[in-house]
Coordinates of C-alpha atoms and ligand atoms in Angstrom, one line a residue:
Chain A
X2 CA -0.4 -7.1 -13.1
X3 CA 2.4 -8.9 -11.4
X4 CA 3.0 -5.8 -8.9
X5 CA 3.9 -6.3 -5.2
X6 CA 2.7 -9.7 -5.1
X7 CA 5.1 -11.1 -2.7
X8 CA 6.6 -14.0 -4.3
X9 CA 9.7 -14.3 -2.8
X10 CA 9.7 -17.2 0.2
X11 CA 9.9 -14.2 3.1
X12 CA 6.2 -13.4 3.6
X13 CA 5.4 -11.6 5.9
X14 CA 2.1 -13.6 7.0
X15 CA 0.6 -10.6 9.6
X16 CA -1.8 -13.3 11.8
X17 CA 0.1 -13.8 15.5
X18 CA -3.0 -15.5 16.6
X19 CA -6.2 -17.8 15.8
X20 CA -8.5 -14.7 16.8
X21 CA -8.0 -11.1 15.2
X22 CA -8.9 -7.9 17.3
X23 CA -8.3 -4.7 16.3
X24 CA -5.0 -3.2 18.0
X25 CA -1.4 -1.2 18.0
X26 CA 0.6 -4.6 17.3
X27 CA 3.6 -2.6 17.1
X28 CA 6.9 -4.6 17.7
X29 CA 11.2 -2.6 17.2
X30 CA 11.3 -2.8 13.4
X31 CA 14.3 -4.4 12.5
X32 CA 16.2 -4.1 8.9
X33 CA 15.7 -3.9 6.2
X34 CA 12.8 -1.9 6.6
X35 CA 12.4 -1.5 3.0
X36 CA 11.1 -4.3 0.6
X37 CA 13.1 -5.3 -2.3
X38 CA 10.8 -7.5 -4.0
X39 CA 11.6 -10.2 -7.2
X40 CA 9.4 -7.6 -8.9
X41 CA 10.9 -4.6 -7.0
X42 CA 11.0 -2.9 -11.0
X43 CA 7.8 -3.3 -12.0
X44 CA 6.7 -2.1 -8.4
X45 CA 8.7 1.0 -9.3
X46 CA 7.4 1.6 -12.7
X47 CA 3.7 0.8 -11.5
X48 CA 3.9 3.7 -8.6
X49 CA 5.7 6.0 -11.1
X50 CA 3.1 5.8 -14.0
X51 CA 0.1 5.9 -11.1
X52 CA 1.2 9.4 -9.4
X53 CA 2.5 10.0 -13.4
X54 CA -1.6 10.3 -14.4
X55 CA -3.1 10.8 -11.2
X56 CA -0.6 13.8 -9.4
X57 CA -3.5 13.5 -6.5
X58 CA -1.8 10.9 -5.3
X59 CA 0.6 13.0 -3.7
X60 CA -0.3 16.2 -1.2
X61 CA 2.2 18.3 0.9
X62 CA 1.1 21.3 3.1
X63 CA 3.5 24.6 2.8
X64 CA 4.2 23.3 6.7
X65 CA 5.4 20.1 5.7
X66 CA 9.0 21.3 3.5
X67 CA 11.6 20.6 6.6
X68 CA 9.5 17.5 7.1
X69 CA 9.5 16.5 3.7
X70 CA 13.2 16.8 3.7
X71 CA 13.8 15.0 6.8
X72 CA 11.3 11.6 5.0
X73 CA 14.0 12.2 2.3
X74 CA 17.0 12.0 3.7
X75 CA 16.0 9.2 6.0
X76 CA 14.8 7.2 3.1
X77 CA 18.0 8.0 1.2
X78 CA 20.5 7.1 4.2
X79 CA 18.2 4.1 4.6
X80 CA 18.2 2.6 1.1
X81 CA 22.0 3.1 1.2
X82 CA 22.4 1.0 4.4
X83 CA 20.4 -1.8 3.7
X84 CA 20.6 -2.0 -0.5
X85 CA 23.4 -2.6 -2.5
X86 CA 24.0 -0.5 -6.0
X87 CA 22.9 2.5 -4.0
X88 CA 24.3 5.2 -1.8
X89 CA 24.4 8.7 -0.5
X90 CA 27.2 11.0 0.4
X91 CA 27.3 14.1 2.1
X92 CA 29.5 17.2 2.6
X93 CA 27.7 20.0 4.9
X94 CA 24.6 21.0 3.7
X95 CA 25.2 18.7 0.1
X96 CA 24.5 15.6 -1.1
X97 CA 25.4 13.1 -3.7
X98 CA 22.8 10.4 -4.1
X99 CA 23.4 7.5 -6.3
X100 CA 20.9 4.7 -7.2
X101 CA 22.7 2.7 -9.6
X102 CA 19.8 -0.2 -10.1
X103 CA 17.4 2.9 -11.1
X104 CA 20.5 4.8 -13.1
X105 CA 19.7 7.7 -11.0
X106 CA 22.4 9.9 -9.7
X107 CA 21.4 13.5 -8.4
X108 CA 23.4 16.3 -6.3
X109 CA 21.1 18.5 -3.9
X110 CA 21.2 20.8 -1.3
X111 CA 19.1 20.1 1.8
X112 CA 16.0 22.7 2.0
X113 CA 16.8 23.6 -1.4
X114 CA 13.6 22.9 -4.1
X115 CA 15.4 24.0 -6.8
X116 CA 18.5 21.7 -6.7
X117 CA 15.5 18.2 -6.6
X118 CA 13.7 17.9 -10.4
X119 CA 10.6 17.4 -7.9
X120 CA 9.3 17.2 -4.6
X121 CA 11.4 15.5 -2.0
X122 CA 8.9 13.5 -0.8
X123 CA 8.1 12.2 -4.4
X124 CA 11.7 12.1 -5.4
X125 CA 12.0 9.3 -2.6
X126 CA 8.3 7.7 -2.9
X127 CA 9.2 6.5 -6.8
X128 CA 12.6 4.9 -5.5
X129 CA 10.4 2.4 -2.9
X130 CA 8.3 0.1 -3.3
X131 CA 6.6 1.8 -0.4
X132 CA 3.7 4.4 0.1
X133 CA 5.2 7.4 2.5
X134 CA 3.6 9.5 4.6
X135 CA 4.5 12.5 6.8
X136 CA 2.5 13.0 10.3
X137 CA 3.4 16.5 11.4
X138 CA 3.3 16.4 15.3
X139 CA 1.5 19.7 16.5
X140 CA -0.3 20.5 19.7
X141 CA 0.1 16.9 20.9
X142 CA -1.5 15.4 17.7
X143 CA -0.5 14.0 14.5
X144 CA -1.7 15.7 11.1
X145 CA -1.7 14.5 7.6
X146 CA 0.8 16.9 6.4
X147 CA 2.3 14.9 3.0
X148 CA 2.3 11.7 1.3
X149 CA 3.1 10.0 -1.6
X150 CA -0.1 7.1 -1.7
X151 CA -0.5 5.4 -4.8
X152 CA -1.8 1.9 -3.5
X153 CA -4.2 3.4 -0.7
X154 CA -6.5 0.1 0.2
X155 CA -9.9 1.9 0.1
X156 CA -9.3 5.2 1.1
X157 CA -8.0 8.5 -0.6
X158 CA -4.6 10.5 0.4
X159 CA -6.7 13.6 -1.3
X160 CA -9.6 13.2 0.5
X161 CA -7.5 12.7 4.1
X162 CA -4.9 15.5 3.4
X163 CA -5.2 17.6 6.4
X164 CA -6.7 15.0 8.7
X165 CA -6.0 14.3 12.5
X166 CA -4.8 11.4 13.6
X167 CA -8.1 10.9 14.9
X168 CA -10.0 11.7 11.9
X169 CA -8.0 9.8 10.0
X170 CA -8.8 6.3 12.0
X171 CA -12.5 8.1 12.5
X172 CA -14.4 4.9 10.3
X173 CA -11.8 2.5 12.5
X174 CA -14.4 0.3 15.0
X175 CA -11.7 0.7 18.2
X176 CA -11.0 4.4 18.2
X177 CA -9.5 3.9 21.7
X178 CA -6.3 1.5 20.0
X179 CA -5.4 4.6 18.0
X180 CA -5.7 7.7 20.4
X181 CA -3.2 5.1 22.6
X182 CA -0.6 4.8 19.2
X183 CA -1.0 8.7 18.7
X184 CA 0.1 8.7 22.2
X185 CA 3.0 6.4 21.8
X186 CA 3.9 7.9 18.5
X187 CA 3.7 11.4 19.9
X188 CA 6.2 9.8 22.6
X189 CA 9.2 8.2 20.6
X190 CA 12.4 9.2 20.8
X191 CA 13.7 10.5 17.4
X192 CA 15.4 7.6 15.5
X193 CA 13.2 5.3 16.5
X194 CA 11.1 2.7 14.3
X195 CA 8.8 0.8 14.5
X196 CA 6.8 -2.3 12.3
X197 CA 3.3 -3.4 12.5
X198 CA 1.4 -5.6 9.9
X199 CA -2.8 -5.2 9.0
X200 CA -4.1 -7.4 6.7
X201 CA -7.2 -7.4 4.6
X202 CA -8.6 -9.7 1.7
X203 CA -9.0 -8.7 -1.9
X204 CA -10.6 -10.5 -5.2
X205 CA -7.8 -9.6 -7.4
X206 CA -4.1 -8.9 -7.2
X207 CA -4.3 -4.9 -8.0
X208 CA -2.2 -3.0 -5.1
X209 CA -3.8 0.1 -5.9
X210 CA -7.0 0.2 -3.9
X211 CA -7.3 3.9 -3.6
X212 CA -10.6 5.4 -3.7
X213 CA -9.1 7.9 -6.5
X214 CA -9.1 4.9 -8.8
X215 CA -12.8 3.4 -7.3
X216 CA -13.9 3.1 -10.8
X217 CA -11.6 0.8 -12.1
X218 CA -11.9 -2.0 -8.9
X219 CA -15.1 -1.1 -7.3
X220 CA -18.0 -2.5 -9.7
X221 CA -16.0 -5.8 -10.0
X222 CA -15.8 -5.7 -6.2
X223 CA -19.2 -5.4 -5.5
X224 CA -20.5 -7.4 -7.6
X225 CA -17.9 -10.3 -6.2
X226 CA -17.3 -11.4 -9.1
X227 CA -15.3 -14.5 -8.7
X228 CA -14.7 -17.7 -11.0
X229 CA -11.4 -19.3 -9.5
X230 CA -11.0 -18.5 -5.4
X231 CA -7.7 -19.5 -5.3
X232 CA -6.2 -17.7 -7.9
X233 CA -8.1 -14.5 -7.7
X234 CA -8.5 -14.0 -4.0
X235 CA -5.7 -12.1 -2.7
X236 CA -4.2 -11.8 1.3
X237 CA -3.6 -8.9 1.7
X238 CA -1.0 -7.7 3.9
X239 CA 0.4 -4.4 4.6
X240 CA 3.9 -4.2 6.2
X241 CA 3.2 -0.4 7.9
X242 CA 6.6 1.1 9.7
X243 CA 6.4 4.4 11.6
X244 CA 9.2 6.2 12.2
X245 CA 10.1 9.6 14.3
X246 CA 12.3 11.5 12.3
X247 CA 15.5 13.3 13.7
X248 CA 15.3 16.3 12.5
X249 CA 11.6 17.5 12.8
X250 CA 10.1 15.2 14.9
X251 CA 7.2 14.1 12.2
X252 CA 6.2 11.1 12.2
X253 CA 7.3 9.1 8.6
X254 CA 4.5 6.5 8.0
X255 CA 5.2 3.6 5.1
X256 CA 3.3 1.2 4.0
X257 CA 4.7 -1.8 1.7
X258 CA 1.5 -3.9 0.5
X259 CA 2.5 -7.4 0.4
X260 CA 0.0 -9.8 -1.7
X261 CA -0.6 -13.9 -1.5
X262 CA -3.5 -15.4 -3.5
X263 CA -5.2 -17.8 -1.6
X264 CA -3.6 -20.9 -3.5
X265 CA -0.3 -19.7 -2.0
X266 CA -1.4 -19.5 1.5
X267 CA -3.4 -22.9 1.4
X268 CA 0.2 -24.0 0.6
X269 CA 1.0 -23.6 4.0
X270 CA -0.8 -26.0 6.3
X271 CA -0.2 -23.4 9.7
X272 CA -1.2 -19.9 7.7
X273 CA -4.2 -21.6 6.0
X274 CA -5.5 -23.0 9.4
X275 CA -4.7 -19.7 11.7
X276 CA -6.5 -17.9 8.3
X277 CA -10.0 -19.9 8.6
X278 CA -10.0 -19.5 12.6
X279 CA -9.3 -16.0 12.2
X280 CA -12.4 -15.4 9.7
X281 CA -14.9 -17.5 11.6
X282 CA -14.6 -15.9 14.7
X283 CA -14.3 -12.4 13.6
X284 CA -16.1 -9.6 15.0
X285 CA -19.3 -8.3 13.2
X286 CA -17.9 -4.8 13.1
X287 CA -14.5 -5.8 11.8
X288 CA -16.2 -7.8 9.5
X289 CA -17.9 -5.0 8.1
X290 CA -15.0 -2.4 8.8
X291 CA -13.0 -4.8 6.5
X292 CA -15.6 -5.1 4.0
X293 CA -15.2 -9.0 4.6
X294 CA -19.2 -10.0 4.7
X295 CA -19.2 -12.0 2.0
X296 CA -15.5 -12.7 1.0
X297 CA -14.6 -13.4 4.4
X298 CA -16.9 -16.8 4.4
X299 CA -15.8 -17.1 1.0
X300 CA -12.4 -17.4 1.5
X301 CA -12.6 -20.0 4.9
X302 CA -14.7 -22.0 2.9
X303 CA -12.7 -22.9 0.1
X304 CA -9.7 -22.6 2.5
X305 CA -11.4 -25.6 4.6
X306 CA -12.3 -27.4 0.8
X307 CA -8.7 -27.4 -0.4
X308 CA -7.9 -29.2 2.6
X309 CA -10.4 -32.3 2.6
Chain B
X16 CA 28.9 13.2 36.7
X17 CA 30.5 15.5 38.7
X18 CA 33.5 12.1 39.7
X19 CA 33.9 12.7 35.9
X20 CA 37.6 12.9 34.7
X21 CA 39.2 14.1 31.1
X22 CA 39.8 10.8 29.6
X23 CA 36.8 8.9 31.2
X24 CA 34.4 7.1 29.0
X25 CA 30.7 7.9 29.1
X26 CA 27.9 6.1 27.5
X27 CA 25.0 8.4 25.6
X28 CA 21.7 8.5 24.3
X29 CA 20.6 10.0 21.4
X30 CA 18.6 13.0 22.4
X31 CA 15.1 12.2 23.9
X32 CA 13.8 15.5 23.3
X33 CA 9.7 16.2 22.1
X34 CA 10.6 19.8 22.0
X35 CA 10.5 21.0 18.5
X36 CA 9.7 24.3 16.4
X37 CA 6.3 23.9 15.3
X38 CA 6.6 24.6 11.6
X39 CA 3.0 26.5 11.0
X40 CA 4.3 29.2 13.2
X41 CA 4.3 32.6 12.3
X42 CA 7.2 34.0 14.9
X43 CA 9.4 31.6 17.2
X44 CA 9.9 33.4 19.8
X45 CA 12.7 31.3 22.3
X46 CA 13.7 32.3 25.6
X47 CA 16.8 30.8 27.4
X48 CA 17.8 30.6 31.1
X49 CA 21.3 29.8 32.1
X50 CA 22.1 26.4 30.0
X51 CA 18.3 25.8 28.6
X52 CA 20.3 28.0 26.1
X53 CA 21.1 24.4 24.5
X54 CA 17.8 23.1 23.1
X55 CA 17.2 26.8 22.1
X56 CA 20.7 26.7 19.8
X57 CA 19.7 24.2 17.8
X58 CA 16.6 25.8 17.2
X59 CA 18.1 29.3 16.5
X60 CA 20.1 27.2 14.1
X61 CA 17.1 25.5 12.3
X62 CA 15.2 28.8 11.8
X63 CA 17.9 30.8 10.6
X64 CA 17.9 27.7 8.0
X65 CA 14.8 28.0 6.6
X66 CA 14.5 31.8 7.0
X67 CA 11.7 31.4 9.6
X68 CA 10.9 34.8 11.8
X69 CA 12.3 34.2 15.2
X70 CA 13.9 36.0 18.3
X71 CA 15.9 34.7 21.4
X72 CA 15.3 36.4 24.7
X73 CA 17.9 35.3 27.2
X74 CA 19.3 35.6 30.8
X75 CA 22.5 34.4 32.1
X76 CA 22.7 32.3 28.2
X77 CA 26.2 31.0 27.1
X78 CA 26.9 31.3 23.4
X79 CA 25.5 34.5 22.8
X80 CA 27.7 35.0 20.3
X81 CA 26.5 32.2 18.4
X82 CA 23.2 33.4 18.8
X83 CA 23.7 37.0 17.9
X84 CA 25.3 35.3 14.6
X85 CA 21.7 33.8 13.7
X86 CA 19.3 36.3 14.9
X87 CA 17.9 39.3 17.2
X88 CA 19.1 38.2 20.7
X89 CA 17.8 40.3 23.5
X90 CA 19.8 40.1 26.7
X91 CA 18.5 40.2 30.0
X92 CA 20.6 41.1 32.7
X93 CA 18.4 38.9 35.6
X94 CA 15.2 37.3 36.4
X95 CA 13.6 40.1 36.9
X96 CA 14.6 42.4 34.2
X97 CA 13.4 39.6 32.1
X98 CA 10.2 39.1 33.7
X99 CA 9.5 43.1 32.5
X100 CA 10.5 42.1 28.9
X101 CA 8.3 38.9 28.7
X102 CA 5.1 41.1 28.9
X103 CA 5.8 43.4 26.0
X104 CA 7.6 40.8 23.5
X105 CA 4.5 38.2 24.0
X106 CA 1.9 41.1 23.8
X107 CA 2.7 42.4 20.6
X108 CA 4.4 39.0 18.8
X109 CA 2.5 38.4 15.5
X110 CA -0.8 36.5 15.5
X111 CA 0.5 33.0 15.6
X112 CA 3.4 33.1 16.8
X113 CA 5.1 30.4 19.6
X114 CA 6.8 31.0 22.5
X115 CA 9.4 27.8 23.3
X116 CA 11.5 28.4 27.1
X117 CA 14.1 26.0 28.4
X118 CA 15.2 27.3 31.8
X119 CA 14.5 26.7 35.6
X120 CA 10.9 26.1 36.4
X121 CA 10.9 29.8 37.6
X122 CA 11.1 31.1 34.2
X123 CA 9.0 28.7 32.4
X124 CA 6.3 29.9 35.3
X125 CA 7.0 33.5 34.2
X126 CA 6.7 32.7 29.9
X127 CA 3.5 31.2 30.6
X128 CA 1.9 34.3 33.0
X129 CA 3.3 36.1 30.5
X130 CA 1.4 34.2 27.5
X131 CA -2.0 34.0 29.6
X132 CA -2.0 37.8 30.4
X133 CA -1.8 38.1 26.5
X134 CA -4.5 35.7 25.9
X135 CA -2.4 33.1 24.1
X136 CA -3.8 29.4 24.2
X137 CA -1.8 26.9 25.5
X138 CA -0.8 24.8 22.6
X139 CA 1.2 28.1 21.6
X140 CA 3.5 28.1 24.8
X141 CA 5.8 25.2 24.9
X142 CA 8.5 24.4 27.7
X143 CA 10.8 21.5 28.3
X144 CA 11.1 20.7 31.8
X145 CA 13.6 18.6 33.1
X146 CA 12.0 15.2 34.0
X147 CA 13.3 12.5 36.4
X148 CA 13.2 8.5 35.1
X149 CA 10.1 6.9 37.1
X150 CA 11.8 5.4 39.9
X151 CA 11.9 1.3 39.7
X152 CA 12.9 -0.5 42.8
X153 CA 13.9 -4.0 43.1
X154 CA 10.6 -6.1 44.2
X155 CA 9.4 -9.8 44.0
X156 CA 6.7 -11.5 41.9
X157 CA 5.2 -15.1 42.1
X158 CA 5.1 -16.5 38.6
X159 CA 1.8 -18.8 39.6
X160 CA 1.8 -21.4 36.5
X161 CA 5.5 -21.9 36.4
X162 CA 5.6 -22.0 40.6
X163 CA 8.4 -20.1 40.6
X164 CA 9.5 -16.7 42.8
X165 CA 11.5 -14.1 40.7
X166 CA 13.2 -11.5 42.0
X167 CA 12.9 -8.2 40.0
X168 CA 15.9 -5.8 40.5
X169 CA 16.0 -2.5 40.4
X170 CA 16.1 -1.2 36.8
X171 CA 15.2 -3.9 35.4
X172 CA 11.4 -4.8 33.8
X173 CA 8.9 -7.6 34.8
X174 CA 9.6 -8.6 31.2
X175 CA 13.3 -8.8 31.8
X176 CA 13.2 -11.0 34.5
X177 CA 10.7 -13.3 33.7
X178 CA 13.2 -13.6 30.3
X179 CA 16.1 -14.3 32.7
X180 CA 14.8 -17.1 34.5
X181 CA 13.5 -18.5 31.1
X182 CA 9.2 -18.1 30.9
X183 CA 8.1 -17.4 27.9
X184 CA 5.8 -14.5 27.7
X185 CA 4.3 -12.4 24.6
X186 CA 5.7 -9.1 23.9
X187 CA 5.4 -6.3 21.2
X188 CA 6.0 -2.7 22.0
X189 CA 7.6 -2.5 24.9
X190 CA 6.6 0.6 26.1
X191 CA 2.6 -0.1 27.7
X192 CA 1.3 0.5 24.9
X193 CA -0.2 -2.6 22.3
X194 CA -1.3 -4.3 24.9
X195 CA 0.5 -7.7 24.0
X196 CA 2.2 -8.6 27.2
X197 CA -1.1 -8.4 29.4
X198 CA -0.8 -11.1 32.0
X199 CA -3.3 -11.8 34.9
X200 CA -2.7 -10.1 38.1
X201 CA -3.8 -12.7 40.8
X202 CA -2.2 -11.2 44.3
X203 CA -0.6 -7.7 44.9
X204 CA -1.2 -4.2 44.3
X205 CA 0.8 -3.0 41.3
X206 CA 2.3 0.5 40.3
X207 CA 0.6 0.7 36.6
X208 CA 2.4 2.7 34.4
X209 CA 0.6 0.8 30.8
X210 CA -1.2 3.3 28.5
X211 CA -3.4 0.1 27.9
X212 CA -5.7 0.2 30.8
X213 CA -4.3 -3.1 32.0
X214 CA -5.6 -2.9 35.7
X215 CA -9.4 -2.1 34.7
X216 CA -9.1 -5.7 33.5
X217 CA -7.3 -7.3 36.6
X218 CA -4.2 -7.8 33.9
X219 CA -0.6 -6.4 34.1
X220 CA 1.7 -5.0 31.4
X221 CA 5.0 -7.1 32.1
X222 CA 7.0 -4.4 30.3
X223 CA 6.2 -1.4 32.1
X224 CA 4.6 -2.0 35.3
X225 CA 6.0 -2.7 39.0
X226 CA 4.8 -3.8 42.5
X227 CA 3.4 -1.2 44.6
X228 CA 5.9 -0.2 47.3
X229 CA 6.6 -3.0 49.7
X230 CA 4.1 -5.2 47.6
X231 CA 4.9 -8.8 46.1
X232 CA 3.2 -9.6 43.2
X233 CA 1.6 -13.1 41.9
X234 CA 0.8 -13.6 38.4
X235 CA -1.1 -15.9 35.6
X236 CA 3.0 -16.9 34.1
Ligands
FES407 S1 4.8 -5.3 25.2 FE1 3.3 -3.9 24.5 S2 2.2 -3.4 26.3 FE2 3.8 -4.6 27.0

């Protein structure tokens, strides 16, 4: 699978520092905010034919139709400022949306279902190469109102749909780091965005980590079955923007999932060095949150190897 | 912004606003005093949209014609007359519905007794109050590591001026919140305004937080 493997030079490595803790690390996002990868086609074709046999992999609550809307009309305006071959133009109420790299080219009427041959929120999600999320804000909290998630890393959009902000980040070790982003998030002036990276390592180069699709990674996984390290082990590193959106005030949540095998990252003296220091002095429980027992050690050993 | 003239130029903001329709409601109810009409509008506007159930109670509201174009608009002709109407509207308003006021601090007062008296919970009554900037006066900090003094001015952020005379310091966010610009407060009583917990560690948020009053502050730069 050669999806979202991040082979263009612009990397997005997500370590600021030799020690990792557990935090907000949000910084102004600046453009473009969404990826257009070498592979930025088969990315496309991979999330279409996931949510194509597994519709769980996108949820939208009755509440969620103005947000919904909102995501897609964001996304829309975005992709049209920052990519060429693509654009949208409105009169009132209608649009004309063109995306000549995908051939599509659709009229639709804001709020209206029937003028979209699907959901808005999945009409958008198969046009980037990134998963999208709504975060209705209600009663000063966030909710899991909608998404389109087909590269979840080790967790289930299904199983989440409806979740807090708090129950959400419930198996996170810090819980304090996210009731202070629900705070900030609840706090941001419509318009705004916002980047933040998290990282993770994996022992293949599948995006899709979703629970939904355990059976396919997990046994492999556990039994850390490895024969080449440097080939097989994967950084993994999500490129997460939140954004407030203008019209309903939800919060639009994407995640891009960037992956480097291990090779490429020993290819870089500073990332391979800041990698090891990060894995040797993590914390137990971010260790373990991160599943990163065994691969962690793994990984700054044969880092340290292909240096000698 | 009353020295304005036709023909002057003014710089804006996009709208800072965290006041909007919750969208599991049942029944918006809004209620509008004097210009709080304006917020209101746009809502009006948004539920007639999407066909949500709403009303607009208001008193001494321009564009009531605009309104009464949207939806049921019930006209109050003062304070108190709409003090008398706030009891029965709220009181018999479908289970679940919201009540959302932009007014004078008089009539929010009013929505909420209102809203208690007809056992609503809070998260159902929303208000938006008119909020001044944190005040940020001009003080002076001692930048220990560098030995230098810099002079903070009024408006401007720690982060700012440490930036302006050319110290490097780490920075995310921006706003108190990820913690990133935590430097160690050695002398001074500080005005913490971080979401971060920054004093409970003897450490300051360079973007957010100022001296105390009158204070000078030194710190690990
Ligand atoms: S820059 Fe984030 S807390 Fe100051």
């Amino acid at each position: 699978m050669s999806g979202a493997t991040g082979k263009d030079s612009s990397y997005p490595f997500p370590l600021a520092h030799d020690t990792y803790r557990i935090s907000a690390n949000v910084e102004p996002a600046a453009a473009p905010i969404l990826h257009v990868g070498a592979d930025h086609a088969d990315v496309l074709a991979l999330r279409s034919r996931i949510l194509d046999g597994e519709p769980r992999r996108f949820v939208a609550a009755p509440h969620a139709a103005a947000a919904s809307w909102d995501a897609l009309v964001w996304l829309l305006d975005r992709m049209a400022r920052e990519q060429a071959g693509v654009s949208l133009e409105r009169d009132g109420h209608r649009y004309r949306w063109t995306n000549a790299r995908l051939g599509v080219e659709q009229e639709f009427v804001f709020g209206d279902a029937s003028t979209l041959p699907e959901h808005p929120l999945t009409f958008a999600g198969r046009q980037v190469e990134e998963d999208v999320v709504v975060l209705g804000a209600r009663g000063d909290r966030l909710w899991l109102d909608a998404g389109m998630v087909v590269f979840a890393s080790v967790w289930s959009l299904a199983f989440d749909h409806g979740m807090s902000f708090a129950e959400l980040h419930g198996p996170v070790p810090s819980p304090e780091v996210f009731v202070r982003a629900e705070r900030f998030l609840l706090r941001m002036p419509p318009g705004d965005a916002w980047r933040r990276l998290n990282w993770g390592l994996q022992l293949d180069d599948r995006p899709d980590l979703s629970l939904d699709a355990s059976p396919a990674w997990g046994p492999r996984r556990r039994r850390l079955e490895v024969h080449d390290v440097g080939s097989e082990v994967h950084l993994r590193t999500e490129v997460q923007h939140l954004v407030r959106l203008p019209m309903t005030g939800a919060v639009l949540f994407l995640i891009g999932v960037r992956l480097l095998p291990l090779a490429a990252v020993a290819a870089v003296p500073a990332w391979s060095a800041r990698l090891v220091s990060v894995l040797d002095t993590l914390p137990a429980e971010v260790r373990s949150y991160k599943d990163l027992g065994v691969l962690g050690p793994m990984a700054a050993d044969w880092l340290r190897r292909s240096h000698e | 912004m009353h020295d304005l003239r036709p023909g002057d130029r003014v710089r804006a903001r996009s709208p800072r606003s965290s006041f909007t329709p919750v969208e599991t409601a049942a029944h918006h109810i809004l209620v509008a005093g004097g210009v709080g009409v304006t917020p209101l509008l746009s809502h009006a506007r948004w539920h007639a949209f999407w066909g949500h159930s709403f009303e607009v109670l208001a008193v001494g509201a321009p564009h009531l014609d605009v309104l009464r174009a949207l939806g049921p608009v019930t006209v109050a002709r003062d304070r108190r007359k709409m003090a008398d109407l706030l009891g029965p509207v709220v009181g018999t308003a479908p289970w679940k519905s919201h009540v959302y006021t932009c007014g004078p601090p008089g009539l929010i007062a009013a929505v909420a007794a209102a809203a208690r008296a007809a056992h609503w919970v809070g998260a159902r009554v929303h208000a938006e109050p008119f909020v001044a900037e944190p005040a940020g006066g001009p003080f002076e900090v001692v930048l220990r590591r560098s030995r230098r003094r810099v002079r903070v001015a009024a408006g401007e952020t720690l982060l700012d001026a440490v930036d302006r005379v050319g110290v490097a310091a780490p920075r995310l966010c921006r706003q108190g919140v990820c913690g990133e610009c935590l430097t160690g407060l050695v002398g001074g009583t500080a005005d913490h305004r971080d979401h971060v917990d920054a004093a409970e560690e003897g450490r300051i948020a360079l973007c957010v937080s100022r001296a105390a009053p009158g204070e000078t502050l030194e710190i690990d730069l």
